[in-house]
Coordinates of C-alpha atoms in Angstrom, one line a residue:
M1 CA 65.9 -68.0 35.5
K2 CA 67.9 -65.0 36.8
Q3 CA 64.8 -63.3 38.0
V4 CA 63.7 -66.4 40.0
M5 CA 67.2 -66.8 41.5
R6 CA 67.2 -63.2 42.5
I7 CA 63.9 -63.4 44.2
V8 CA 64.9 -66.6 46.1
L9 CA 68.2 -65.1 47.2
T10 CA 66.5 -61.9 48.3
I11 CA 64.0 -63.9 50.5
L12 CA 66.9 -65.9 52.0
M13 CA 68.8 -62.7 52.6
Y14 CA 65.9 -61.2 54.6
A15 CA 65.3 -64.5 56.4
G16 CA 68.9 -64.2 57.6
V17 CA 68.1 -60.8 59.0
V18 CA 65.1 -62.3 60.8
I19 CA 67.3 -65.0 62.2
F20 CA 69.8 -62.4 63.3
I21 CA 67.3 -60.3 65.2
F22 CA 65.4 -63.3 66.7
P23 CA 67.4 -63.2 70.0
Y24 CA 66.5 -59.5 70.4
L25 CA 62.9 -60.2 70.0
T26 CA 62.8 -63.1 72.4
G27 CA 65.0 -61.4 75.0
R28 CA 67.7 -64.1 75.0
I29 CA 70.7 -62.2 73.7
T30 CA 73.3 -64.0 75.7
T31 CA 72.1 -67.5 74.6
G32 CA 71.4 -66.3 71.0
I33 CA 74.9 -65.8 69.8
L34 CA 74.6 -68.8 67.5
Y35 CA 71.5 -67.3 66.0
M36 CA 73.2 -64.0 65.4
I37 CA 76.2 -65.7 63.7
V38 CA 74.1 -67.9 61.5
G39 CA 71.8 -65.0 60.6
A40 CA 74.7 -62.7 59.7
A41 CA 76.4 -65.4 57.7
T42 CA 73.2 -66.2 55.8
T43 CA 72.6 -62.6 55.0
V44 CA 76.1 -61.9 53.8
V45 CA 76.4 -65.1 51.7
C46 CA 73.0 -64.7 50.1
G47 CA 73.6 -61.0 49.5
L48 CA 76.9 -61.7 47.8
L49 CA 75.5 -64.6 45.7
R50 CA 72.6 -62.3 44.7
C51 CA 75.1 -59.7 43.5
Y52 CA 77.4 -62.2 41.8
L53 CA 74.8 -64.4 40.1
T54 CA 72.3 -61.7 39.0
E55 CA 74.9 -59.1 38.0
G56 CA 73.6 -57.0 35.1
D57 CA 70.0 -58.0 35.9
C58 CA 69.3 -54.7 37.6
G59 CA 68.0 -51.8 35.6
P60 CA 70.0 -48.6 35.1
L61 CA 70.0 -46.1 38.0
S62 CA 68.8 -43.3 35.7
R63 CA 65.3 -44.8 35.7
I64 CA 64.8 -44.1 39.3
G65 CA 66.2 -40.6 39.1
R66 CA 69.4 -41.0 41.1
D67 CA 72.9 -40.4 39.7
W68 CA 75.0 -41.8 42.4

């Protein structure tokens, strides 16, 4: 269940990034402030939920060879 929740929240987190950059891609930065606010909020909330709800689900950092 944690794995599925983690995948869903990751997808929603990246969807928030896409919503955030949508005004830049369409060239309507001044009218896209609402998109940027909603996208940033979605990314932050889903990212925090992903960290909070799937804590301990990540493997140890030593498996990828980094010690920081």
